[in-house]
mmCIF file of C-alpha atoms in Angstrom:
data_model
loop_
_atom_site.group_PDB
_atom_site.id
_atom_site.type_symbol
_atom_site.label_atom_id
_atom_site.label_comp_id
_atom_site.label_asym_id
_atom_site.label_seq_id
_atom_site.Cartn_x
_atom_site.Cartn_y
_atom_site.Cartn_z
ATOM 1 C CA MET Q 48 144.349 16.564 135.501
ATOM 2 C CA SER Q 49 142.319 13.376 136.291
ATOM 3 C CA ALA Q 50 141.099 11.129 134.357
ATOM 4 C CA HIS Q 51 137.793 12.806 134.616
ATOM 5 C CA LEU Q 52 137.939 16.336 133.303
ATOM 6 C CA ASN Q 53 136.280 19.071 136.071
ATOM 7 C CA TRP Q 54 134.756 21.720 134.539
ATOM 8 C CA GLY Q 55 133.728 24.879 136.663
ATOM 9 C CA ILE Q 56 130.464 26.854 134.783
ATOM 10 C CA LEU Q 57 130.468 31.028 134.811
ATOM 11 C CA GLY Q 58 126.965 31.618 136.174
ATOM 12 C CA ALA Q 59 123.460 30.448 137.105
ATOM 13 C CA SER Q 60 121.890 30.561 133.731
ATOM 14 C CA HIS Q 61 118.665 29.281 133.477
ATOM 15 C CA PHE Q 62 120.170 27.493 130.194
ATOM 16 C CA ALA Q 63 123.306 26.516 132.376
ATOM 17 C CA LEU Q 64 120.551 24.795 134.749
ATOM 18 C CA ASN Q 65 119.311 23.210 132.870
ATOM 19 C CA GLN Q 66 120.424 21.904 129.857
ATOM 20 C CA MET Q 67 124.544 22.375 129.702
ATOM 21 C CA GLY Q 68 124.724 21.457 133.085
ATOM 22 C CA PRO Q 69 123.568 18.715 133.259
ATOM 23 C CA ALA Q 70 125.110 18.004 130.493
ATOM 24 C CA ILE Q 71 128.464 18.492 131.771
ATOM 25 C CA HIS Q 72 127.574 16.264 134.754
ATOM 26 C CA ARG Q 73 126.465 13.296 132.515
ATOM 27 C CA ALA Q 74 128.905 13.559 129.829
ATOM 28 C CA THR Q 75 131.629 10.432 130.004
ATOM 29 C CA GLY Q 76 134.950 11.823 130.748
ATOM 30 C CA GLY Q 77 133.897 14.580 132.545
ATOM 31 C CA ARG Q 78 132.328 16.271 135.960
ATOM 32 C CA LEU Q 79 130.567 19.379 137.033
ATOM 33 C CA ALA Q 80 132.867 19.916 139.844
ATOM 34 C CA ALA Q 81 132.385 24.347 140.727
ATOM 35 C CA LEU Q 82 129.791 27.058 139.708
ATOM 36 C CA ALA Q 83 130.640 30.478 139.741
ATOM 37 C CA THR Q 84 127.550 32.423 141.490
ATOM 38 C CA SER Q 85 127.149 35.729 144.270
ATOM 39 C CA SER Q 86 123.398 33.677 144.551
ATOM 40 C CA ALA Q 87 123.350 30.896 147.240
ATOM 41 C CA LYS Q 88 119.446 30.801 146.307
ATOM 42 C CA LYS Q 89 120.563 30.220 142.572
ATOM 43 C CA ALA Q 90 123.149 27.201 143.370
ATOM 44 C CA GLU Q 91 120.842 25.413 144.776
ATOM 45 C CA PRO Q 92 118.810 23.669 142.567
ATOM 46 C CA PHE Q 93 122.135 22.796 140.493
ATOM 47 C CA GLN Q 94 123.012 21.115 143.740
ATOM 48 C CA ALA Q 95 120.147 19.044 143.885
ATOM 49 C CA TRP Q 96 121.874 16.943 141.206
ATOM 50 C CA ALA Q 97 125.453 18.080 142.019
ATOM 51 C CA PRO Q 98 125.140 17.489 145.557
ATOM 52 C CA ASP Q 99 129.525 18.063 145.435
ATOM 53 C CA LEU Q 100 129.422 21.103 143.630
ATOM 54 C CA ARG Q 101 131.628 24.017 145.233
ATOM 55 C CA VAL Q 102 129.920 27.457 144.830
ATOM 56 C CA HIS Q 103 132.460 30.408 144.161
ATOM 57 C CA GLU Q 104 130.834 33.901 145.010
ATOM 58 C CA SER Q 105 133.005 35.259 141.753
ATOM 59 C CA TYR Q 106 134.169 34.242 138.318
ATOM 60 C CA ASP Q 107 137.387 35.052 139.432
ATOM 61 C CA ALA Q 108 137.749 32.698 142.339
ATOM 62 C CA LEU Q 109 136.551 29.713 139.714
ATOM 63 C CA LEU Q 110 139.192 30.805 137.615
ATOM 64 C CA ALA Q 111 141.427 30.638 140.241
ATOM 65 C CA ASP Q 112 139.927 27.182 141.984
ATOM 66 C CA PRO Q 113 143.187 24.506 141.032
ATOM 67 C CA GLU Q 114 140.676 21.581 140.390
ATOM 68 C CA VAL Q 115 138.916 23.038 137.684
ATOM 69 C CA ASP Q 116 140.290 22.018 134.241
ATOM 70 C CA ALA Q 117 137.638 23.388 131.981
ATOM 71 C CA VAL Q 118 135.272 26.665 132.150
ATOM 72 C CA TYR Q 119 131.694 26.686 130.407
ATOM 73 C CA ILE Q 120 130.812 30.041 129.899
ATOM 74 C CA PRO Q 121 127.309 31.216 129.122
ATOM 75 C CA LEU Q 122 127.148 35.188 130.403
ATOM 76 C CA PRO Q 123 125.859 37.671 127.989
ATOM 77 C CA ASN Q 124 127.550 37.548 124.464
ATOM 78 C CA HIS Q 125 128.773 40.957 124.582
ATOM 79 C CA LEU Q 126 131.022 39.153 127.896
ATOM 80 C CA HIS Q 127 132.290 36.213 125.691
ATOM 81 C CA VAL Q 128 135.822 37.425 124.681
ATOM 82 C CA GLU Q 129 136.568 39.123 127.594
ATOM 83 C CA TRP Q 130 135.821 35.892 130.230
ATOM 84 C CA THR Q 131 137.268 33.170 127.350
ATOM 85 C CA ARG Q 132 140.854 35.314 127.342
ATOM 86 C CA LYS Q 133 140.331 35.455 131.356
ATOM 87 C CA ALA Q 134 139.554 31.542 131.651
ATOM 88 C CA ALA Q 135 142.580 31.141 129.306
ATOM 89 C CA ARG Q 136 145.177 33.292 131.031
ATOM 90 C CA ALA Q 137 143.641 31.055 134.609
ATOM 91 C CA GLY Q 138 145.126 27.782 132.690
ATOM 92 C CA LYS Q 139 141.942 26.971 131.913
ATOM 93 C CA HIS Q 140 139.787 25.016 128.485
ATOM 94 C CA VAL Q 141 137.139 26.856 127.492
ATOM 95 C CA LEU Q 142 133.492 26.300 125.767
ATOM 96 C CA CYS Q 143 131.238 29.165 125.062
ATOM 97 C CA GLU Q 144 128.051 30.144 124.438
ATOM 98 C CA LYS Q 145 127.455 30.988 120.490
ATOM 99 C CA PRO Q 146 128.622 33.838 119.173
ATOM 100 C CA ILE Q 147 132.011 33.438 121.167
ATOM 101 C CA ALA Q 148 132.192 36.903 119.197
ATOM 102 C CA LEU Q 149 130.311 39.693 118.341
ATOM 103 C CA GLU Q 150 132.684 40.217 115.296
ATOM 104 C CA ALA Q 151 134.775 37.788 113.273
ATOM 105 C CA ARG Q 152 138.153 39.898 113.470
ATOM 106 C CA GLU Q 153 138.128 39.487 117.442
ATOM 107 C CA ILE Q 154 138.000 35.745 117.564
ATOM 108 C CA ASP Q 155 142.120 36.856 115.789
ATOM 109 C CA GLU Q 156 142.944 37.299 119.169
ATOM 110 C CA LEU Q 157 141.195 33.417 120.544
ATOM 111 C CA ILE Q 158 143.179 31.823 118.106
ATOM 112 C CA ALA Q 159 146.382 33.611 118.845
ATOM 113 C CA LEU Q 160 145.343 32.670 122.477
ATOM 114 C CA ARG Q 161 144.752 29.026 121.896
ATOM 115 C CA ASP Q 162 148.100 28.193 119.983
ATOM 116 C CA GLU Q 163 149.936 30.125 122.807
ATOM 117 C CA THR Q 164 148.495 28.290 125.623
ATOM 118 C CA GLY Q 165 148.043 25.040 124.108
ATOM 119 C CA LEU Q 166 144.017 24.676 125.552
ATOM 120 C CA LEU Q 167 141.602 23.813 123.453
ATOM 121 C CA ILE Q 168 138.992 26.884 123.390
ATOM 122 C CA ALA Q 169 135.815 26.821 121.494
ATOM 123 C CA GLU Q 170 132.310 28.126 120.753
ATOM 124 C CA ALA Q 171 129.169 25.452 121.978
ATOM 125 C CA PHE Q 172 127.652 25.217 118.439
ATOM 126 C CA MET Q 173 126.724 21.693 119.424
ATOM 127 C CA ILE Q 174 124.293 20.472 116.321
ATOM 128 C CA VAL Q 175 127.663 19.561 114.609
ATOM 129 C CA HIS Q 176 128.200 16.642 117.412
ATOM 130 C CA HIS Q 177 124.433 16.059 116.532
ATOM 131 C CA PRO Q 178 124.306 12.302 114.628
ATOM 132 C CA GLN Q 179 121.052 14.272 112.167
ATOM 133 C CA TRP Q 180 123.672 16.945 111.306
ATOM 134 C CA GLN Q 181 126.364 14.106 110.658
ATOM 135 C CA LYS Q 182 124.067 12.405 108.611
ATOM 136 C CA ALA Q 183 123.221 15.477 106.721
ATOM 137 C CA ARG Q 184 126.719 15.859 105.677
ATOM 138 C CA GLU Q 185 127.236 12.185 104.451
ATOM 139 C CA ILE Q 186 124.276 12.117 102.351
ATOM 140 C CA TYR Q 187 125.344 15.214 100.556
ATOM 141 C CA GLU Q 188 129.386 14.190 100.347
ATOM 142 C CA SER Q 189 127.744 10.870 98.890
ATOM 143 C CA GLY Q 190 126.797 13.065 95.686
ATOM 144 C CA VAL Q 191 122.552 11.928 95.721
ATOM 145 C CA LEU Q 192 121.302 15.227 95.456
ATOM 146 C CA GLY Q 193 123.176 15.840 92.384
ATOM 147 C CA THR Q 194 124.114 19.447 91.595
ATOM 148 C CA LEU Q 195 122.873 21.360 94.818
ATOM 149 C CA LYS Q 196 121.439 24.198 93.419
ATOM 150 C CA ARG Q 197 119.491 25.691 96.962
ATOM 151 C CA VAL Q 198 119.418 25.860 100.570
ATOM 152 C CA ASP Q 199 116.798 27.267 102.596
ATOM 153 C CA CYS Q 200 117.170 28.108 106.643
ATOM 154 C CA ASP Q 201 114.643 29.065 108.879
ATOM 155 C CA PHE Q 202 114.702 29.099 112.613
ATOM 156 C CA SER Q 203 112.211 31.578 114.390
ATOM 157 C CA TYR Q 204 111.057 31.387 118.325
ATOM 158 C CA ASN Q 205 108.593 34.791 120.103
ATOM 159 C CA ASN Q 206 110.551 36.448 122.943
ATOM 160 C CA PRO Q 207 109.539 40.316 123.117
ATOM 161 C CA ASP Q 208 110.559 40.166 127.010
ATOM 162 C CA PRO Q 209 112.242 43.089 127.750
ATOM 163 C CA GLY Q 210 113.938 41.910 130.939
ATOM 164 C CA ASN Q 211 115.718 38.801 128.679
ATOM 165 C CA VAL Q 212 119.604 39.799 127.391
ATOM 166 C CA ARG Q 213 118.596 39.517 124.118
ATOM 167 C CA ASN Q 214 116.267 42.416 123.837
ATOM 168 C CA MET Q 215 118.599 44.755 125.917
ATOM 169 C CA ARG Q 216 120.922 47.397 124.751
ATOM 170 C CA GLY Q 217 124.384 46.682 124.597
ATOM 171 C CA MET Q 218 124.541 43.179 125.484
ATOM 172 C CA GLY Q 219 125.335 41.352 122.103
ATOM 173 C CA GLY Q 220 121.645 40.308 121.497
ATOM 174 C CA GLY Q 221 119.137 40.266 118.501
ATOM 175 C CA GLY Q 222 118.159 37.708 116.557
ATOM 176 C CA LEU Q 223 121.219 37.351 113.814
ATOM 177 C CA ARG Q 224 124.163 36.821 116.829
ATOM 178 C CA ASP Q 225 121.434 34.546 118.693
ATOM 179 C CA ILE Q 226 120.481 31.928 115.723
ATOM 180 C CA GLY Q 227 122.269 32.963 112.557
ATOM 181 C CA VAL Q 228 125.580 30.996 114.023
ATOM 182 C CA TYR Q 229 123.160 27.974 113.175
ATOM 183 C CA ILE Q 230 121.326 28.901 109.586
ATOM 184 C CA PHE Q 231 125.347 30.222 108.954
ATOM 185 C CA GLY Q 232 126.945 27.405 110.544
ATOM 186 C CA SER Q 233 124.732 24.238 109.878
ATOM 187 C CA THR Q 234 125.016 25.101 106.003
ATOM 188 C CA ARG Q 235 128.167 25.477 106.095
ATOM 189 C CA PHE Q 236 129.491 22.333 108.242
ATOM 190 C CA VAL Q 237 127.256 20.283 105.661
ATOM 191 C CA THR Q 238 128.140 21.757 102.304
ATOM 192 C CA GLY Q 239 131.921 23.286 103.389
ATOM 193 C CA GLU Q 240 131.510 26.237 101.540
ATOM 194 C CA GLU Q 241 132.037 29.815 101.985
ATOM 195 C CA PRO Q 242 129.569 32.392 101.021
ATOM 196 C CA GLN Q 243 130.862 34.808 98.178
ATOM 197 C CA GLU Q 244 128.356 37.670 98.449
ATOM 198 C CA ILE Q 245 125.277 38.744 100.352
ATOM 199 C CA LEU Q 246 122.426 39.506 97.931
ATOM 200 C CA SER Q 247 120.285 40.865 100.078
ATOM 201 C CA ALA Q 248 119.761 41.607 103.870
ATOM 202 C CA ASP Q 249 115.975 42.562 105.243
ATOM 203 C CA LEU Q 250 116.314 43.590 109.045
ATOM 204 C CA ASP Q 251 113.821 44.264 111.652
ATOM 205 C CA TRP Q 252 115.736 46.889 114.485
ATOM 206 C CA LEU Q 253 114.353 47.419 117.909
ATOM 207 C CA GLU Q 254 117.024 50.002 119.276
ATOM 208 C CA ASP Q 255 120.253 48.357 118.401
ATOM 209 C CA PHE Q 256 119.221 44.610 117.518
ATOM 210 C CA ASP Q 257 117.661 43.108 115.274
ATOM 211 C CA THR Q 258 114.375 41.279 115.684
ATOM 212 C CA THR Q 259 114.192 39.220 112.318
ATOM 213 C CA ALA Q 260 116.348 39.207 109.760
ATOM 214 C CA VAL Q 261 115.577 37.661 105.906
ATOM 215 C CA MET Q 262 118.795 37.191 104.116
ATOM 216 C CA THR Q 263 119.569 35.865 100.172
ATOM 217 C CA ALA Q 264 123.380 34.872 99.734
ATOM 218 C CA ARG Q 265 125.643 32.670 97.155
ATOM 219 C CA PHE Q 266 127.606 30.415 97.306
ATOM 220 C CA PRO Q 267 130.059 29.149 95.203
ATOM 221 C CA SER Q 268 127.470 26.373 93.919
ATOM 222 C CA PHE Q 269 124.612 26.974 95.208
ATOM 223 C CA ARG Q 270 121.671 29.803 96.241
ATOM 224 C CA TYR Q 271 121.059 30.526 99.920
ATOM 225 C CA SER Q 272 118.197 32.034 101.487
ATOM 226 C CA GLY Q 273 117.337 31.999 105.287
ATOM 227 C CA MET Q 274 115.038 33.605 108.217
ATOM 228 C CA VAL Q 275 115.852 34.162 111.747
ATOM 229 C CA SER Q 276 113.502 36.007 114.096
ATOM 230 C CA MET Q 277 112.994 36.642 117.672
ATOM 231 C CA ARG Q 278 109.095 37.696 117.189
ATOM 232 C CA MET Q 279 107.458 34.899 115.460
ATOM 233 C CA ALA Q 280 106.143 31.543 115.827
ATOM 234 C CA PRO Q 281 108.482 29.110 116.930
ATOM 235 C CA TRP Q 282 108.971 27.614 113.609
ATOM 236 C CA GLN Q 283 112.998 25.300 112.010
ATOM 237 C CA GLU Q 284 113.535 23.744 109.427
ATOM 238 C CA VAL Q 285 116.502 23.576 106.547
ATOM 239 C CA THR Q 286 116.883 22.374 102.970
ATOM 240 C CA PHE Q 287 118.495 21.182 101.162
ATOM 241 C CA HIS Q 288 117.667 21.398 97.385
ATOM 242 C CA GLY Q 289 119.524 19.659 94.220
ATOM 243 C CA GLU Q 290 119.118 18.720 90.358
ATOM 244 C CA GLU Q 291 118.076 14.881 91.335
ATOM 245 C CA ALA Q 292 117.130 14.792 94.914
ATOM 246 C CA VAL Q 293 115.939 17.099 98.155
ATOM 247 C CA MET Q 294 117.166 16.578 101.797
ATOM 248 C CA ARG Q 295 115.346 18.256 104.454
ATOM 249 C CA LEU Q 296 115.736 18.642 108.512
ATOM 250 C CA THR Q 297 113.801 18.819 110.635
ATOM 251 C CA ALA Q 298 113.948 20.062 114.024
ATOM 252 C CA PRO Q 299 117.802 20.682 112.803
ATOM 253 C CA PHE Q 300 118.399 23.094 115.825
ATOM 254 C CA ASN Q 301 116.710 22.324 119.308
ATOM 255 C CA ALA Q 302 116.477 18.485 119.049
ATOM 256 C CA GLN Q 303 114.195 16.879 121.816
ATOM 257 C CA VAL Q 304 113.325 20.188 123.102
ATOM 258 C CA TYR Q 305 111.193 21.458 119.592
ATOM 259 C CA GLY Q 306 110.407 18.006 118.203
ATOM 260 C CA GLU Q 307 112.505 14.642 117.101
ATOM 261 C CA ALA Q 308 115.232 15.242 114.906
ATOM 262 C CA ARG Q 309 114.966 13.622 111.247
ATOM 263 C CA VAL Q 310 116.322 13.888 108.039
ATOM 264 C CA GLY Q 311 114.400 13.032 104.997
ATOM 265 C CA LEU Q 312 115.414 12.362 101.246
ATOM 266 C CA TYR Q 313 113.002 12.804 98.504
ATOM 267 C CA ARG Q 314 113.712 11.555 94.945
ATOM 268 C CA PRO Q 315 111.999 11.722 91.754
ATOM 269 C CA GLY Q 316 108.661 9.576 91.514
ATOM 270 C CA GLY Q 317 107.582 9.730 95.556
ATOM 271 C CA GLN Q 318 111.396 7.790 96.406
ATOM 272 C CA MET Q 319 112.015 9.049 99.613
ATOM 273 C CA GLN Q 320 114.267 7.642 102.563
ATOM 274 C CA GLU Q 321 113.969 8.924 106.503
ATOM 275 C CA TRP Q 322 116.731 8.549 109.046
ATOM 276 C CA ARG Q 323 114.796 9.401 112.719
ATOM 277 C CA PHE Q 324 117.417 10.495 116.135
ATOM 278 C CA PRO Q 325 114.809 10.679 119.002
ATOM 279 C CA ALA Q 326 117.110 10.075 121.734
ATOM 280 C CA ASP Q 327 120.423 11.239 121.276
ATOM 281 C CA ASN Q 328 121.313 14.864 122.879
ATOM 282 C CA HIS Q 329 123.396 17.296 121.594
ATOM 283 C CA TYR Q 330 124.440 19.169 124.305
ATOM 284 C CA VAL Q 331 125.733 15.909 125.876
ATOM 285 C CA LEU Q 332 128.019 14.860 122.596
ATOM 286 C CA GLN Q 333 129.686 18.112 122.633
ATOM 287 C CA VAL Q 334 130.781 18.093 125.951
ATOM 288 C CA GLU Q 335 132.329 14.493 125.302
ATOM 289 C CA ALA Q 336 133.602 14.986 122.179
ATOM 290 C CA PHE Q 337 135.485 18.750 124.158
ATOM 291 C CA ASN Q 338 136.527 15.631 126.783
ATOM 292 C CA ARG Q 339 138.134 13.707 124.444
ATOM 293 C CA ALA Q 340 139.926 16.777 122.142
ATOM 294 C CA VAL Q 341 141.030 17.444 125.644
ATOM 295 C CA GLN Q 342 142.124 13.891 127.362
ATOM 296 C CA THR Q 343 143.399 12.840 123.686
ATOM 297 C CA GLY Q 344 143.656 15.545 121.507
ATOM 298 C CA ALA Q 345 141.022 14.023 118.811
ATOM 299 C CA ALA Q 346 140.525 16.459 116.309
ATOM 300 C CA TYR Q 347 137.229 18.902 117.651
ATOM 301 C CA ALA Q 348 134.523 19.133 115.228
ATOM 302 C CA CYS Q 349 133.611 23.078 116.026
ATOM 303 C CA PRO Q 350 137.024 24.456 116.172
ATOM 304 C CA LEU Q 351 137.756 28.054 116.444
ATOM 305 C CA GLU Q 352 138.178 28.841 112.641
ATOM 306 C CA PHE Q 353 134.901 27.364 112.013
ATOM 307 C CA SER Q 354 133.388 29.513 114.299
ATOM 308 C CA GLN Q 355 135.001 32.744 112.936
ATOM 309 C CA GLY Q 356 133.852 31.752 109.333
ATOM 310 C CA THR Q 357 130.376 31.670 110.862
ATOM 311 C CA GLN Q 358 130.675 34.916 112.588
ATOM 312 C CA ALA Q 359 132.180 36.647 109.012
ATOM 313 C CA MET Q 360 128.730 35.811 107.562
ATOM 314 C CA ILE Q 361 126.747 37.411 110.609
ATOM 315 C CA ASP Q 362 129.139 40.456 109.979
ATOM 316 C CA MET Q 363 128.348 40.764 105.769
ATOM 317 C CA VAL Q 364 124.841 40.699 106.616
ATOM 318 C CA PHE Q 365 125.155 43.336 108.865
ATOM 319 C CA ASP Q 366 127.139 45.527 106.779
ATOM 320 C CA ALA Q 367 124.706 44.420 103.640
ATOM 321 C CA ALA Q 368 121.620 45.690 105.463
ATOM 322 C CA ARG Q 369 123.673 48.744 106.903
#
């Protein structure tokens, strides 16, 4: 393996073009080397900023490329396990978009494959690499909130486009699978706790996927409430409410795109502290962490076991709703 990790992308998706592709190319320790797409037209905008990019006409051809060390997978959700498996069997490290699987039990196979091959296989849960969330966990672990009583997480956007994969039958779409990862995974990341019980789950369904989901849950030391929607005005906010103080995160899931990432700490008597993160790019930080983990063996903040815990909570909400 070279001093840089050579990356390939399976598919010329809009997100890969505008976010993850540039992040891979910009991140220290790696470069975007290859793209798999049968459309030369779709490859052109990638080549505008990566002129030496090799373009393969099929996913299998990219996986056979001996110069590709790692693969990023931005395919529709129902294809994630299949192509993660194929990429790992081809000897490639894998960073797969969330959710990496549609059910928690499917991740058992990927964990076994990771352990068998020694490759890094991970879900692209980028927020854990952002200093906003690392600061939030630091504040929580300091004890300044006192006993945590309640966590509230909201994440919504409005996308009724029937041509979008999130709104198509059989594609593993819907609000919970698209963005439930964030409202559940972030809570687990900060507190280190796992849900004991889903107390309520109210889902709006369109064919075989949810458009809005509102739920409450019991964790060992606090109550949880959450909402995700693909049919509401854009909004995202997370609040950790303790006996002694309140911690509030703005733009917690789409830093810079939705707004400036901030952490506010509110104490009795009007005391308030705020930490601002105007420039950090969590996609770049995620890729750099992945590169380090592969090159040096450094611990990775989002191992498959963590992703499986988040998917288990999504499964619990679906089960409660049914």
